PDB file of C-alpha atoms in Angstrom:
ATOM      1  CA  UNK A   1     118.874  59.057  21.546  1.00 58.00           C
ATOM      2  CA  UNK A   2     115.494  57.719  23.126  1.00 76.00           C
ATOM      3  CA  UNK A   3     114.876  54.145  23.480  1.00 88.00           C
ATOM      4  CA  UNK A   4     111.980  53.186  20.971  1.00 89.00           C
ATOM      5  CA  UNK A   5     110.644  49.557  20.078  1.00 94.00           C
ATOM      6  CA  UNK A   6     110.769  49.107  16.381  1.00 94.00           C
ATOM      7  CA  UNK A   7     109.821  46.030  16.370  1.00 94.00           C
ATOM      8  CA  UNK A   8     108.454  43.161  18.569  1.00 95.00           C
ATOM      9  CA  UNK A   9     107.581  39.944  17.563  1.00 94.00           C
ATOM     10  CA  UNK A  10     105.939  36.881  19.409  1.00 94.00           C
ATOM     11  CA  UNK A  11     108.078  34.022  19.929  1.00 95.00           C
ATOM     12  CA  UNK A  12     106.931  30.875  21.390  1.00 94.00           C
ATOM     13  CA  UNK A  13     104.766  29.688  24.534  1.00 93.00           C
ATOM     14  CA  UNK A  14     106.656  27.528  27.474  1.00 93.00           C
ATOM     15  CA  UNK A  15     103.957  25.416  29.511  1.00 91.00           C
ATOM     16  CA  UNK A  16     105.238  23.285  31.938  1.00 88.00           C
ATOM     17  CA  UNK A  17     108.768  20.788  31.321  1.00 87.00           C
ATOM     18  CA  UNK A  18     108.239  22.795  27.789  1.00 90.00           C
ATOM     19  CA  UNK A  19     112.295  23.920  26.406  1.00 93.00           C
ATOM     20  CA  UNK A  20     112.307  27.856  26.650  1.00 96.00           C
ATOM     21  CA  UNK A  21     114.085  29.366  23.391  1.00 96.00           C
ATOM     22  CA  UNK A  22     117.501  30.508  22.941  1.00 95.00           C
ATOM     23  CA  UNK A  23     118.690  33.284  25.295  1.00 94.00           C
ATOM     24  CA  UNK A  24     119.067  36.634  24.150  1.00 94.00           C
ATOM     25  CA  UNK A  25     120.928  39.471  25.298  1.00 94.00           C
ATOM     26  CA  UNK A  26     118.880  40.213  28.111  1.00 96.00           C
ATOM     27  CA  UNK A  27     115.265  38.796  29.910  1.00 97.00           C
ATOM     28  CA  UNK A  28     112.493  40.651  31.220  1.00 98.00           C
ATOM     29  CA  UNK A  29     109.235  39.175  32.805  1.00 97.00           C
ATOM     30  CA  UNK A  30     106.591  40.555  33.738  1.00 96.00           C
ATOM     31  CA  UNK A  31     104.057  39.351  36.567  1.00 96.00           C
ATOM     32  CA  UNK A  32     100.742  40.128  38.068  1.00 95.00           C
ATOM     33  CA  UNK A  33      97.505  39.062  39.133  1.00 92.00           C
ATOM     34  CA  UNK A  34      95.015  38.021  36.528  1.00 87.00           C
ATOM     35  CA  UNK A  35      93.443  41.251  34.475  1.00 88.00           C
ATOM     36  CA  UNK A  36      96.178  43.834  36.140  1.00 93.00           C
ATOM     37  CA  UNK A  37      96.360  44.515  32.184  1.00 92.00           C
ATOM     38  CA  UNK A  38     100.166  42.740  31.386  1.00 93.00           C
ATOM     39  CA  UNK A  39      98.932  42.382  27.772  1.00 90.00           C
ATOM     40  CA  UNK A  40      97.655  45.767  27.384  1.00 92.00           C
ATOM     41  CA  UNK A  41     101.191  46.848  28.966  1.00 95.00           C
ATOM     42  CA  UNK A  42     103.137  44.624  26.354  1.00 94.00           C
ATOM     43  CA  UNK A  43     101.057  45.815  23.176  1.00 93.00           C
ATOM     44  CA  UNK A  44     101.003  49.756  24.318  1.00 94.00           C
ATOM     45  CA  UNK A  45     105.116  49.886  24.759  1.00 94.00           C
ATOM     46  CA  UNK A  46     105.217  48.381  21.272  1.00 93.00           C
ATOM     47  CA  UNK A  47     102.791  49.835  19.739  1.00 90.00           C
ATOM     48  CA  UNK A  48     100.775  46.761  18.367  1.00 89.00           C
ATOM     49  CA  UNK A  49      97.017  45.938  20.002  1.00 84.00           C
ATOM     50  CA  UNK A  50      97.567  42.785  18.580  1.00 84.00           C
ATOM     51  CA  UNK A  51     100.739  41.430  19.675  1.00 89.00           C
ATOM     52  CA  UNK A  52     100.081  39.726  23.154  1.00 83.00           C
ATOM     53  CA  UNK A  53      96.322  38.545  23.507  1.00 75.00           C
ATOM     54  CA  UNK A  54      94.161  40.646  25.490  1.00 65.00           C
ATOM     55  CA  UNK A  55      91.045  39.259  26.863  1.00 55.00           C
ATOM     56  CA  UNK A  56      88.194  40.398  30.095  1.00 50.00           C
ATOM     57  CA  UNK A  57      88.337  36.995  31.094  1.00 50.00           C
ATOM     58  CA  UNK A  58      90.744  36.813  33.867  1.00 47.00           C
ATOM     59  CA  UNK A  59      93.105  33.509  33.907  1.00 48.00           C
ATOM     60  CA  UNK A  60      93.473  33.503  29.961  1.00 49.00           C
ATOM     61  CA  UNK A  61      97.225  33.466  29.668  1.00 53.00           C
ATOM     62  CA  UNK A  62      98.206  29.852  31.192  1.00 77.00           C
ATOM     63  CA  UNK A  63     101.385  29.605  29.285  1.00 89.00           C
ATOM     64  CA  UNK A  64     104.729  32.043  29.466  1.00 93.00           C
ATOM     65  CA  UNK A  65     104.819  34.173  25.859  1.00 94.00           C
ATOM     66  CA  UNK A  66     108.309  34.997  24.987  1.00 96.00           C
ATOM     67  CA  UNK A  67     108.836  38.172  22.525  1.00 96.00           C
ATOM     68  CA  UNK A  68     111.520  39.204  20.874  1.00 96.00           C
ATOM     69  CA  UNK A  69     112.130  43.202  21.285  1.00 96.00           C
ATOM     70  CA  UNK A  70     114.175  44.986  18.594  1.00 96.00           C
ATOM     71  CA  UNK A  71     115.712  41.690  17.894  1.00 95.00           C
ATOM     72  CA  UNK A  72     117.888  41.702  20.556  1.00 95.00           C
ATOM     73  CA  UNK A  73     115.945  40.418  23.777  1.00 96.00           C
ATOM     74  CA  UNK A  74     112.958  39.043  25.216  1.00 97.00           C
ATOM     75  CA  UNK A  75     109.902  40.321  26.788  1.00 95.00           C
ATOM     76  CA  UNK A  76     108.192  37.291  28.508  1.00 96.00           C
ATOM     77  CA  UNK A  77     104.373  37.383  29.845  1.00 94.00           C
ATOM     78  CA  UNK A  78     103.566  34.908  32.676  1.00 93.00           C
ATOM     79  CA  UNK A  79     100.619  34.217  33.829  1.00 88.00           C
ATOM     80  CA  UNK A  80      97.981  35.546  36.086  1.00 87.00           C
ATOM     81  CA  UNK A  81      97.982  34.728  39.481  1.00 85.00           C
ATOM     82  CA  UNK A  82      95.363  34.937  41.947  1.00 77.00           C
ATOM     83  CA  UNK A  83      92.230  33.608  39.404  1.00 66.00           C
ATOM     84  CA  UNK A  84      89.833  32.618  42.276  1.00 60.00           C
ATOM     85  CA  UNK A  85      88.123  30.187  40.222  1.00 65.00           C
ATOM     86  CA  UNK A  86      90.772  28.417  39.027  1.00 68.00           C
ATOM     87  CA  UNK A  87      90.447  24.550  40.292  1.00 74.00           C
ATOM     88  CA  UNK A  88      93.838  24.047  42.873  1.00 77.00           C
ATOM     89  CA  UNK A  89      95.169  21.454  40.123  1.00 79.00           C
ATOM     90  CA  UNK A  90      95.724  24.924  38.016  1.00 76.00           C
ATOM     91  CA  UNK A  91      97.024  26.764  40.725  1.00 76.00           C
ATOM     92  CA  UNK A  92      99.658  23.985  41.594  1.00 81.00           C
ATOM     93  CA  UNK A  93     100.350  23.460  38.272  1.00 82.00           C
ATOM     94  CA  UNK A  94     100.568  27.550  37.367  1.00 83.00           C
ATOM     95  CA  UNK A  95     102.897  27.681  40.568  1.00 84.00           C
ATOM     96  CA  UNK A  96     105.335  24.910  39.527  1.00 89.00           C
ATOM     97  CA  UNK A  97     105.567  26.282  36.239  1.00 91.00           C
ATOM     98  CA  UNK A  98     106.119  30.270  37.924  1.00 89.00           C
ATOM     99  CA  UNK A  99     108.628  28.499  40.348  1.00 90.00           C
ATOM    100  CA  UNK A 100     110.655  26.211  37.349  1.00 93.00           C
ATOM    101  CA  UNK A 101     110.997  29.626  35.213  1.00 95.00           C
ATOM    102  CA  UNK A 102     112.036  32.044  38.379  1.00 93.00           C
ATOM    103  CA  UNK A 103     114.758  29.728  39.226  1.00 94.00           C
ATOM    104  CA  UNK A 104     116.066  28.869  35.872  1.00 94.00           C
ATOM    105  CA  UNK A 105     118.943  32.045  35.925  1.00 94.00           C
ATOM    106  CA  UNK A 106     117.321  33.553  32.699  1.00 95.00           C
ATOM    107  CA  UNK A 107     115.583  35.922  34.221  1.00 97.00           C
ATOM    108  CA  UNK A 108     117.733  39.663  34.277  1.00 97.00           C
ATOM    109  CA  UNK A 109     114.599  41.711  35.721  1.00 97.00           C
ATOM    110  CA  UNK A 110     110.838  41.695  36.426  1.00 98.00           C
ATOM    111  CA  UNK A 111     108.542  44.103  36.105  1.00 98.00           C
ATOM    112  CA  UNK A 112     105.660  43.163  38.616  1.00 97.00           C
ATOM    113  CA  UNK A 113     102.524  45.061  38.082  1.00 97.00           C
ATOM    114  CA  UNK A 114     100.107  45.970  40.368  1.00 97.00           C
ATOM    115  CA  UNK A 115      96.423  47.754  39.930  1.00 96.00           C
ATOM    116  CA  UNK A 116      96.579  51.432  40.881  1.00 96.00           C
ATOM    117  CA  UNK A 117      93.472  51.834  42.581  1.00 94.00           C
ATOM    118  CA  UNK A 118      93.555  48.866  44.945  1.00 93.00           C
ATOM    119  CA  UNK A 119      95.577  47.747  47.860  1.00 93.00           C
ATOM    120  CA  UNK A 120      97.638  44.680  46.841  1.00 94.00           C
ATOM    121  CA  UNK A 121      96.269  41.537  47.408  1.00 93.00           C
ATOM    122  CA  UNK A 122      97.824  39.019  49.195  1.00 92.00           C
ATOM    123  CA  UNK A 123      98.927  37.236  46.266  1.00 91.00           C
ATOM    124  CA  UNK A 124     100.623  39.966  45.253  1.00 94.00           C
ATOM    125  CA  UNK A 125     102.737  39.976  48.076  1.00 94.00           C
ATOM    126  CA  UNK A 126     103.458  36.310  48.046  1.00 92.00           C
ATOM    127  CA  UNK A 127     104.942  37.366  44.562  1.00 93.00           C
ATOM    128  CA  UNK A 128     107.005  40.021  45.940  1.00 95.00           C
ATOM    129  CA  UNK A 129     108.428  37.516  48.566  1.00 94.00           C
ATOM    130  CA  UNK A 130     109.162  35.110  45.709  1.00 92.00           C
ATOM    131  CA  UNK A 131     111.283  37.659  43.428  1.00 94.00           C
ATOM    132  CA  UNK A 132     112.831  38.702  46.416  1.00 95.00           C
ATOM    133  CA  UNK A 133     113.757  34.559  47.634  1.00 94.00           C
ATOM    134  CA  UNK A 134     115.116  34.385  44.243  1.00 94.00           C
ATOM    135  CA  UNK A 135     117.268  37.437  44.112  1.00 95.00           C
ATOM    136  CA  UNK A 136     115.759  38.599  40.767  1.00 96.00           C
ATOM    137  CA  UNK A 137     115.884  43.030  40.800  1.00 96.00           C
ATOM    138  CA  UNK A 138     112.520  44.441  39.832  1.00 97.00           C
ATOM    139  CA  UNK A 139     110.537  47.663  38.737  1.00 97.00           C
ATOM    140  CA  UNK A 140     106.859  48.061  40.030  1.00 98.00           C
ATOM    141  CA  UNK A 141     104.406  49.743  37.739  1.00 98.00           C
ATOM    142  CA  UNK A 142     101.022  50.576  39.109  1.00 97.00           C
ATOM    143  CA  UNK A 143      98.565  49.840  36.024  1.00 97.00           C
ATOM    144  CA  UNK A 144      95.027  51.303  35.136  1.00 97.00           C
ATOM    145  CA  UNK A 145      96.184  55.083  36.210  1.00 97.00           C
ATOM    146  CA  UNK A 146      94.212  56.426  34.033  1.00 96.00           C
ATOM    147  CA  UNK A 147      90.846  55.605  36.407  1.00 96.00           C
ATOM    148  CA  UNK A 148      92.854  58.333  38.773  1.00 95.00           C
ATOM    149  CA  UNK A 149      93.131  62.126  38.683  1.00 96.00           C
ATOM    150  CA  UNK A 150      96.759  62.891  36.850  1.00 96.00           C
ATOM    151  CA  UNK A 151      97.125  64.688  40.045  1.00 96.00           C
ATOM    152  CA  UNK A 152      96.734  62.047  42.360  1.00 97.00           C
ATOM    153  CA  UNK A 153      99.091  59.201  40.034  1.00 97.00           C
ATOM    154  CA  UNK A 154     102.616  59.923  41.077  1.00 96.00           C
ATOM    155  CA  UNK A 155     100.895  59.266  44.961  1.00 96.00           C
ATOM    156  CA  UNK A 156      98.792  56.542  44.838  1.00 96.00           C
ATOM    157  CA  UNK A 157     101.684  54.576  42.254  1.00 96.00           C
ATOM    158  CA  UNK A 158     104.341  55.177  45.689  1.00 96.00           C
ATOM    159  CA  UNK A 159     101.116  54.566  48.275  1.00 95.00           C
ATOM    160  CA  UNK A 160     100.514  50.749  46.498  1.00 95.00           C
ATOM    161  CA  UNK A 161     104.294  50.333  46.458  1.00 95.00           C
ATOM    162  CA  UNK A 162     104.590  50.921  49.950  1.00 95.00           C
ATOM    163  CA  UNK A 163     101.470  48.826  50.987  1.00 95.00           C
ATOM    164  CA  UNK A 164     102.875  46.070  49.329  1.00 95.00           C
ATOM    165  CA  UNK A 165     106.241  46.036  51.348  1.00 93.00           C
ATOM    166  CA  UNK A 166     108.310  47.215  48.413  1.00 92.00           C
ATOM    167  CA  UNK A 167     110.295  50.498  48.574  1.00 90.00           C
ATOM    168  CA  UNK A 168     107.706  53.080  47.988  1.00 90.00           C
ATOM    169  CA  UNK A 169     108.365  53.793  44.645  1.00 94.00           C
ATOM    170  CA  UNK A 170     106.387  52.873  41.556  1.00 97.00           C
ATOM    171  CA  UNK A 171     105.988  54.050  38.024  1.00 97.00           C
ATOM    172  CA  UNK A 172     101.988  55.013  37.254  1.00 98.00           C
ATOM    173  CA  UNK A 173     101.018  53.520  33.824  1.00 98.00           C
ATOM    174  CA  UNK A 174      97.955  53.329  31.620  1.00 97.00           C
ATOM    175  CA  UNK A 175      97.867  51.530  28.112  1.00 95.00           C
ATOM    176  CA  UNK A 176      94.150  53.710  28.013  1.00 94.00           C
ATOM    177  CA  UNK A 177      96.158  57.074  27.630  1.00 94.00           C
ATOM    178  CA  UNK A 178      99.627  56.333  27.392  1.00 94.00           C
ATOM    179  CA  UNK A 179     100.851  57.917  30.926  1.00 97.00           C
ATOM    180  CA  UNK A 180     104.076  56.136  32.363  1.00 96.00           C
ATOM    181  CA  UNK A 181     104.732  54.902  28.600  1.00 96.00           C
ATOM    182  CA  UNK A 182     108.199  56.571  27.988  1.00 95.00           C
ATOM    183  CA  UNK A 183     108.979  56.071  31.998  1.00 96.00           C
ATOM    184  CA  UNK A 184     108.327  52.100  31.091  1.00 97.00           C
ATOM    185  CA  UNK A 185     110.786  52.759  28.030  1.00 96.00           C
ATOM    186  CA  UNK A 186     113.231  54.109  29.795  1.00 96.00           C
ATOM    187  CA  UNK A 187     113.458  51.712  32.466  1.00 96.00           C
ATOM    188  CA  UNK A 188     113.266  48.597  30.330  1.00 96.00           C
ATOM    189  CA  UNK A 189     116.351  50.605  28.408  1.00 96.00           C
ATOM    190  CA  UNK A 190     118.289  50.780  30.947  1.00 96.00           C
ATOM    191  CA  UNK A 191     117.532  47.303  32.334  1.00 96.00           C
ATOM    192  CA  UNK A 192     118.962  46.020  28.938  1.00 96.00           C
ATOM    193  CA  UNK A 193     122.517  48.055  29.183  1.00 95.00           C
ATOM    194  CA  UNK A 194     122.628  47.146  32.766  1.00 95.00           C
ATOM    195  CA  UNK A 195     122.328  43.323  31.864  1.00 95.00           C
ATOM    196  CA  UNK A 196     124.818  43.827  28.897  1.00 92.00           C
ATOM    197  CA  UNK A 197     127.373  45.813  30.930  1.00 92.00           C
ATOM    198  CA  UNK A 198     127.202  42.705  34.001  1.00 90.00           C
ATOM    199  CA  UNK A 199     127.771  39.868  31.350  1.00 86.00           C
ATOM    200  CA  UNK A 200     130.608  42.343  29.402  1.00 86.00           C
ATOM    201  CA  UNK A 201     132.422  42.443  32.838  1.00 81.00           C
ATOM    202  CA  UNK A 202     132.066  38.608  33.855  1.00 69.00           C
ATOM    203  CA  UNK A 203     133.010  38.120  30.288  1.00 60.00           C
ATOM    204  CA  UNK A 204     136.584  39.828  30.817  1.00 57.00           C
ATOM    205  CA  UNK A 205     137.040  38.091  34.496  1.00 59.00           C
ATOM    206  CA  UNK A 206     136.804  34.978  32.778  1.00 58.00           C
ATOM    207  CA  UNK A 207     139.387  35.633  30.011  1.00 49.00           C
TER     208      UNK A 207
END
């Protein structure tokens, strides 16, 4: 049977020395620069334009959102990074909070997006080297495909992948027309199992 989100609800919001809620069975973030369209992503897979705030004012989402997916685990949106004119008291503050979360252990997998029709930035490759310093597995997803050809997706997805020093693979996505949507699914399903499979095993070491 096919994954499906039936239903998604927001949480809570962690700022910084905030208490994150209760763990769940399983912890996905997901990162990328300010306006790479993590909201949009979030609302599209469950099918609600009004569950994570959207705005066209990069730097909005200063906070980490936790949802609840299917009751079961979390979904967690972290904020934008690389907001040029953000003051540096933001950025250090935004990259304390990033760093307190990322090394907390709650974190099973990221998804780290990344815009489709632009060679990642340096900030996005800072990120990179920060999932991979904290051993954390991830799943790219190259968003706004829907400004490219359908021809040309499946390429350019695995050409901004490989720019950014990440194996050169990469799911195209776009919240505009739904391409990469049941891809998305798919992974995040399996992510889940994975994670519940890992602490099943530990569970029966430890017995």
């Amino acid at each position: 049977m096919e994954f499906a989100i039936k239903q998604a609800e927001f949480v809570t919001s962690a700022g910084l020395g905030s208490p994150y809620p209760e763990k769940t069975a399983a912890e996905i973030a997901i990162v990328g620069k300010s306006n790479v369209g993590k909201s949009s992503l979030i609302n599209s897979l469950c099918n609600n334009k009004k569950l994570a705030k959207t705005s066209s004012n990069p730097g909005k989402t200063r906070l980490i959102n936790f949802f609840k997916i299917n009751r079961e685990f979390y979904f967690v949106d972290l904020p934008g990074y690389g907001f040029a004119r953000a003051p540096k008291t933001e950025k250090d503050k935004w990259g304390k909070l990033m760093e307190d979360y990322l090394s907390s252990g709650r974190v099973d997998h990221i998804f780290m997006l990344i815009d489709i029709r632009h060679a990642p930035t340096e900030d996005d490759k800072l990120m990179l080297q920060w999932i991979i310093y904290y051993n954390l597995p991830f799943t790219l997803i190259a968003t706004k495909a829907d400004k490219i050809a359908k021809s040309k997706r499946a390429q350019m997805a695995n050409a901004a992948a490989k720019q950014l020093g990440a194996p050169p693979a990469a799911i195209a996505f776009s919240s505009e027309d739904g391409w990469g949507r049941d891809f998305v699914l798919q992974r995040m399903d399996q992510v889940v199992k994975d994670v519940k499979n890992l602490r099943a095993g530990i569970d029966i070491e430890q017995q």
